[in-house]
Structure formats: C-alpha cells, structure tokens
GROMACS .gro file of C-alpha atoms in nm:
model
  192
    1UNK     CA    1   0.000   0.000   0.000
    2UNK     CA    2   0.264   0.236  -0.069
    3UNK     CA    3   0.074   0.475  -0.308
    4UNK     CA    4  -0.179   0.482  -0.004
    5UNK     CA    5   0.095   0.568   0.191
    6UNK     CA    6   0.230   0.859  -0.093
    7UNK     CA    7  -0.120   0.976  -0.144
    8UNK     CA    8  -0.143   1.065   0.245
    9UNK     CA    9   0.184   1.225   0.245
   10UNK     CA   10   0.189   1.426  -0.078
   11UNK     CA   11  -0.179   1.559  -0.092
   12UNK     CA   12  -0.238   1.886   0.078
   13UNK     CA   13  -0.568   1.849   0.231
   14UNK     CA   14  -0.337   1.562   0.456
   15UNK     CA   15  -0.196   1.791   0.627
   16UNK     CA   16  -0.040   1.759   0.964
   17UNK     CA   17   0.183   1.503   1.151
   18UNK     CA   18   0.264   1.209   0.873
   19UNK     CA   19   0.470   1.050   1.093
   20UNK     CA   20   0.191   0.954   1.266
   21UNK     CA   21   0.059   0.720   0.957
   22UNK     CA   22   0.376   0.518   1.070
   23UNK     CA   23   0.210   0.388   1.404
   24UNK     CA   24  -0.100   0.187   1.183
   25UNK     CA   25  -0.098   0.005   0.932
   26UNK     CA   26  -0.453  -0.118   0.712
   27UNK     CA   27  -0.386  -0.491   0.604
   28UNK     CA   28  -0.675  -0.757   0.504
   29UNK     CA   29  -0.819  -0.952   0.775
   30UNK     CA   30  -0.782  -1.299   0.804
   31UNK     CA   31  -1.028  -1.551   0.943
   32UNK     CA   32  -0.868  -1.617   1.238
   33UNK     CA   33  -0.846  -1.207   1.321
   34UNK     CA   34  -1.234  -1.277   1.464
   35UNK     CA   35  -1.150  -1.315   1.848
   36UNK     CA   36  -1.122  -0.907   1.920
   37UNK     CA   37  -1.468  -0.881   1.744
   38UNK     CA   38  -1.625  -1.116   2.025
   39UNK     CA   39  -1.544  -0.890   2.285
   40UNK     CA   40  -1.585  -0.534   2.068
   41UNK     CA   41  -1.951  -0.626   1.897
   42UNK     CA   42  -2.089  -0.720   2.272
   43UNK     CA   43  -1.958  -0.400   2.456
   44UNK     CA   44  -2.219  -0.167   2.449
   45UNK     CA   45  -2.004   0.164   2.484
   46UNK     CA   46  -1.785   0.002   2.165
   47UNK     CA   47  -2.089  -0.019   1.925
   48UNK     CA   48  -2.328   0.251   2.039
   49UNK     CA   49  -2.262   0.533   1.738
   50UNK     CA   50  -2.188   0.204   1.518
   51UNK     CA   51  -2.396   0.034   1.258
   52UNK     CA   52  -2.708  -0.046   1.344
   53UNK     CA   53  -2.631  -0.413   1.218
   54UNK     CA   54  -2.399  -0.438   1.528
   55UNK     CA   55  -2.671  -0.361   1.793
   56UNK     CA   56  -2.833  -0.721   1.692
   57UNK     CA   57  -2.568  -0.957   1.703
   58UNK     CA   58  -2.449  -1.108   2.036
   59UNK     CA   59  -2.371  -1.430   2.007
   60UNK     CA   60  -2.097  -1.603   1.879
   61UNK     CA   61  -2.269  -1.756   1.575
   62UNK     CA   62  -2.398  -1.442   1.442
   63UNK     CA   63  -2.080  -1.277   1.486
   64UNK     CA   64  -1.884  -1.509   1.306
   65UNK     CA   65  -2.147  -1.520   1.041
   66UNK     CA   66  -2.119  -1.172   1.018
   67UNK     CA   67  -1.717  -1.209   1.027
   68UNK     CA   68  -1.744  -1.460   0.763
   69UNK     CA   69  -1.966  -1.229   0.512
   70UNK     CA   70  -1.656  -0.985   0.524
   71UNK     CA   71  -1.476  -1.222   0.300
   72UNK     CA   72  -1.768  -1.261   0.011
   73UNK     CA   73  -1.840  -0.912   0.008
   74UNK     CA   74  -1.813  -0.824  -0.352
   75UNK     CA   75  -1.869  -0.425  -0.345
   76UNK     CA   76  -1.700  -0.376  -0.054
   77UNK     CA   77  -1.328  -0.269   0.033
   78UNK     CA   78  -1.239  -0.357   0.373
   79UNK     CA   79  -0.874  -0.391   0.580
   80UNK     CA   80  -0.795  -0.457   0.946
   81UNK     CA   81  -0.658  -0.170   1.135
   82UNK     CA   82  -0.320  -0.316   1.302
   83UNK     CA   83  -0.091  -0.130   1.562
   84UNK     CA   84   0.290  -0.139   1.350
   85UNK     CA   85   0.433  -0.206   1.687
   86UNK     CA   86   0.295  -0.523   1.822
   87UNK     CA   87   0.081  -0.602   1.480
   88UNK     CA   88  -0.264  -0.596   1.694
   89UNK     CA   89  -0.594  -0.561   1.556
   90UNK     CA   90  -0.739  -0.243   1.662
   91UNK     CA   91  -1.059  -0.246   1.388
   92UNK     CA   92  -1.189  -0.267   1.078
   93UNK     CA   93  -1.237   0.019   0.767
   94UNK     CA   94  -1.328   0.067   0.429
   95UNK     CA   95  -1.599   0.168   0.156
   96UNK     CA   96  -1.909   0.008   0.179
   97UNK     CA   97  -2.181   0.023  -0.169
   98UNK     CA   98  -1.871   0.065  -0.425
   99UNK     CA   99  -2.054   0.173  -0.738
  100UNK     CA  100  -1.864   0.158  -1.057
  101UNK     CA  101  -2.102   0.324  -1.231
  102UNK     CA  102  -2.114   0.621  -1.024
  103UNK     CA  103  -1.721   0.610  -0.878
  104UNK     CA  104  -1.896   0.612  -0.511
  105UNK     CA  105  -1.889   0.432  -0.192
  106UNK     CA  106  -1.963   0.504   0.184
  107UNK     CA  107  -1.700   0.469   0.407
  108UNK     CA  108  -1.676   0.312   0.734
  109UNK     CA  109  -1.454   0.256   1.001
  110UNK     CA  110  -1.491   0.065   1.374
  111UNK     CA  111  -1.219   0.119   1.627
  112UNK     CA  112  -1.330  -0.156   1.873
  113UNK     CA  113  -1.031  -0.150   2.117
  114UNK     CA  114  -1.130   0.148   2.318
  115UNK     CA  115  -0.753   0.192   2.477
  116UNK     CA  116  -0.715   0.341   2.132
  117UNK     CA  117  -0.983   0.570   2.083
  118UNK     CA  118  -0.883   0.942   2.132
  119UNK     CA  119  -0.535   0.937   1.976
  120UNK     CA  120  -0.557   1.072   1.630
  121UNK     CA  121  -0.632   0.727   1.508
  122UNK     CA  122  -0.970   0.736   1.330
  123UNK     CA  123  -0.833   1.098   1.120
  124UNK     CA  124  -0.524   0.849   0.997
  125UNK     CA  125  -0.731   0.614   0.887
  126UNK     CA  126  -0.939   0.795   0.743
  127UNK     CA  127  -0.715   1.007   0.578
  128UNK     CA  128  -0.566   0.661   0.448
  129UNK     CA  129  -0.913   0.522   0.282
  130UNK     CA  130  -1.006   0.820   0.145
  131UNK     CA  131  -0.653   0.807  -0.034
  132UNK     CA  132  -0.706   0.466  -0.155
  133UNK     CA  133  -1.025   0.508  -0.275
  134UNK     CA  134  -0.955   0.780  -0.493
  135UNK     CA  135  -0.622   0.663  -0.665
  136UNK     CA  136  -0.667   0.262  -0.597
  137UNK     CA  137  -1.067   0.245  -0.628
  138UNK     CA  138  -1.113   0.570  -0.878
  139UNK     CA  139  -1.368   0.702  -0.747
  140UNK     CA  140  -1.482   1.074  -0.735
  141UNK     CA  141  -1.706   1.038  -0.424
  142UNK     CA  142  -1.704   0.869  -0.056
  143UNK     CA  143  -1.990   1.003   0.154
  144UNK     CA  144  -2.103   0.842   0.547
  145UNK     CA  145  -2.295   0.869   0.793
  146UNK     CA  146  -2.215   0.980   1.134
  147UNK     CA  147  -2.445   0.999   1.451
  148UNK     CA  148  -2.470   1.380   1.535
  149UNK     CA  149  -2.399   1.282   1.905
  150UNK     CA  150  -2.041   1.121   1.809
  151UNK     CA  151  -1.882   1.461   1.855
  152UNK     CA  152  -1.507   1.285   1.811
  153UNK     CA  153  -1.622   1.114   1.516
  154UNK     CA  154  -1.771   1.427   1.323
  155UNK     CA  155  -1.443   1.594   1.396
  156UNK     CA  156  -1.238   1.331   1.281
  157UNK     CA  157  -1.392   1.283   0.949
  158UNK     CA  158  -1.371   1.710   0.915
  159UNK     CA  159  -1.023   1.695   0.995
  160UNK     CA  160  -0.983   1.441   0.706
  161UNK     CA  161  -1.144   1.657   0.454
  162UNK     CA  162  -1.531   1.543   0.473
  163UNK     CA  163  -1.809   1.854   0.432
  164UNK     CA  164  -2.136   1.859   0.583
  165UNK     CA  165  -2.383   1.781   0.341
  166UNK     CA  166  -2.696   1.771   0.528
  167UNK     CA  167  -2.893   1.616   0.850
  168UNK     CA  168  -3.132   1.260   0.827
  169UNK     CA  169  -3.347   1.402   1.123
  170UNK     CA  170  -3.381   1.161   1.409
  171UNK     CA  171  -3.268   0.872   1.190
  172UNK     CA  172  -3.139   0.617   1.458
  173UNK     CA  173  -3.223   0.529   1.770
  174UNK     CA  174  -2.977   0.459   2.039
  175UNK     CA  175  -3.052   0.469   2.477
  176UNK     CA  176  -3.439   0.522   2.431
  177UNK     CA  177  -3.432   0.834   2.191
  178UNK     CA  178  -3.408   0.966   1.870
  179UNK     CA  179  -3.100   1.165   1.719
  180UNK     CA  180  -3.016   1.294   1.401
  181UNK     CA  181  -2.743   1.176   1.125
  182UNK     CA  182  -2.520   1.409   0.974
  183UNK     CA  183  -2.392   1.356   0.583
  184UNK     CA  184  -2.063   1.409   0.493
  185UNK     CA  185  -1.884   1.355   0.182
  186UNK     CA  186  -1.558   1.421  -0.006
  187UNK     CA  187  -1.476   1.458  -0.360
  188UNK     CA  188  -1.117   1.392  -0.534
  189UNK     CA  189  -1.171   1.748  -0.628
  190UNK     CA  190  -1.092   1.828  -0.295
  191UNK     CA  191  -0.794   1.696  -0.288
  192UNK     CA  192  -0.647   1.888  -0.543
   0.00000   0.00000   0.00000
C-alpha cells in the first residue's frame, strides 16, 4: 500500500503530523483475526454510534457469520486496522456500496479496542481510505454517515477533509431516543 501511503503524504488536504501514519498500518483480515470482534460487537459503549447491524448480534454464531460475510463481500473494500508495533488488531475500515457506475462508496470505520480511541487514530485512517479510494478504487465520491452525538467522530472525518452535506433528522435510535445523522462527503476534487 505504498501509493496509499504517498497519497497521504503528498496531498495537501493531509496535512499535519505524517509520521503519525507510521504507528497503523490497514492490512486484510484474516479468518482467524475474529477473536477481538467477540469482545468489541458485545460491549455496548464500543458499538453505540456504530452500525445499526452491530446492535443485533451477540452471540458467537452471528458474529462469526457476520465475520465470515466480510470475505464474500463483492462491493466492498475492507482492511484490518493493526498497531505497526505489536501487529494488533485495533478495527476494521473501508468503503461500503462501491458503485462503478457512479465512482462512489460510503466509508466506514470501527475502532473496537477502546484503549485506542482518542489518539488521532480514526483521522489516519481515514485520511488513508479516502486516499485509496480515490487513486486505488477511482472514485470521485465517498460520503457516510455519522451519529450527530459522536462529537469525536464528526471531527475526525472534518479533519480528514469530509463537508457537511446535510442532517437525516432523528434517523437512529440509540438509549431510548431519537437523534439525528449528519452527511458528509468528499470529492477527489478536494484533494487537489
């Protein structure tokens, strides 16, 4: 993933502190990478602002089912987020609903091991995808979806280039109310 690695470095919208891309590194997952996700998908504080997917599976047969689907997924770019140091899965990211036709996607990203939440992380890796999905994937769009109360997580993505687009009122439920979505998207425009 070196031109991932170039694009992050060499595109001005990145930024910052590049050394800091040196502490992750975004690899496939392997089947036996599952165990973390055991522990991550039934911690309630891990998966609150998450998918909505994630709120419904529990047991260890859906998760690995779940796991499993990673593998299949045929529009779908997705790598394990690994600390360089030790080589320990921290997550997952990617683009989610690739469409060729378009040259769009929706990313994603799920930092499960709390101990790393907070550090910069999710802006690298971010900052990383996007990259890759513009040179690697050529595509001209990647919009999300971010729960309005994840206040690190709709900084994150600005910090990495993504504009507000727009609000999907009270479009997920979470701890017996309502709250909104923001939109976000970025274009490879931007990035020139």
């Amino acid at each position: 993933m070196s031109n991932l690695l170039d694009c992050f470095l060499n595109t001005s919208i990145f930024e910052g502190k590049p050394k800091q891309v040196i502490m992750i590194e975004l690899k496939p997952l392997k089947p036996e990478d599952i165990t973390p996700f055991y522990t991550w998908l039934n911690d309630k504080e891990v998966i609150n602002y998450s998918l909505s997917f994630f709120q419904k599976l529990s047991s260890k047969d859906q998760i690995k089912n779940w796991f499993e689907s990673l593998f299949i997924e045929k529009n779908t770019y997705n790598v394990g987020i690994f600390l360089k140091s030790n080589q320990q899965l921290i997550g997952y990211t990617g683009i989610s609903n690739l469409s060729k036709l378009n040259k769009s996607g929706e990313y994603f990203i799920f930092i499960g091991d709390k101990s790393q939440w907070g550090k910069g992380i999710g802006t690298i890796v971010t900052k990383q995808v996007v990259c890759y999905g513009f040179k690697e994937l050529d595509l001209n769009r990647i919009m999300l979806t971010v729960s309005a109360p994840n206040i690190g997580g709709v900084k994150a993505y600005e910090k990495a280039g993504f504009v507000r687009e727009g609000i999907l009122r009270e479009a997920c439920f979470r701890d017996g109310e309502f709250h909104d979505k923001v939109v976000m998207s970025i274009l490879k425009s931007d990035l020139r």
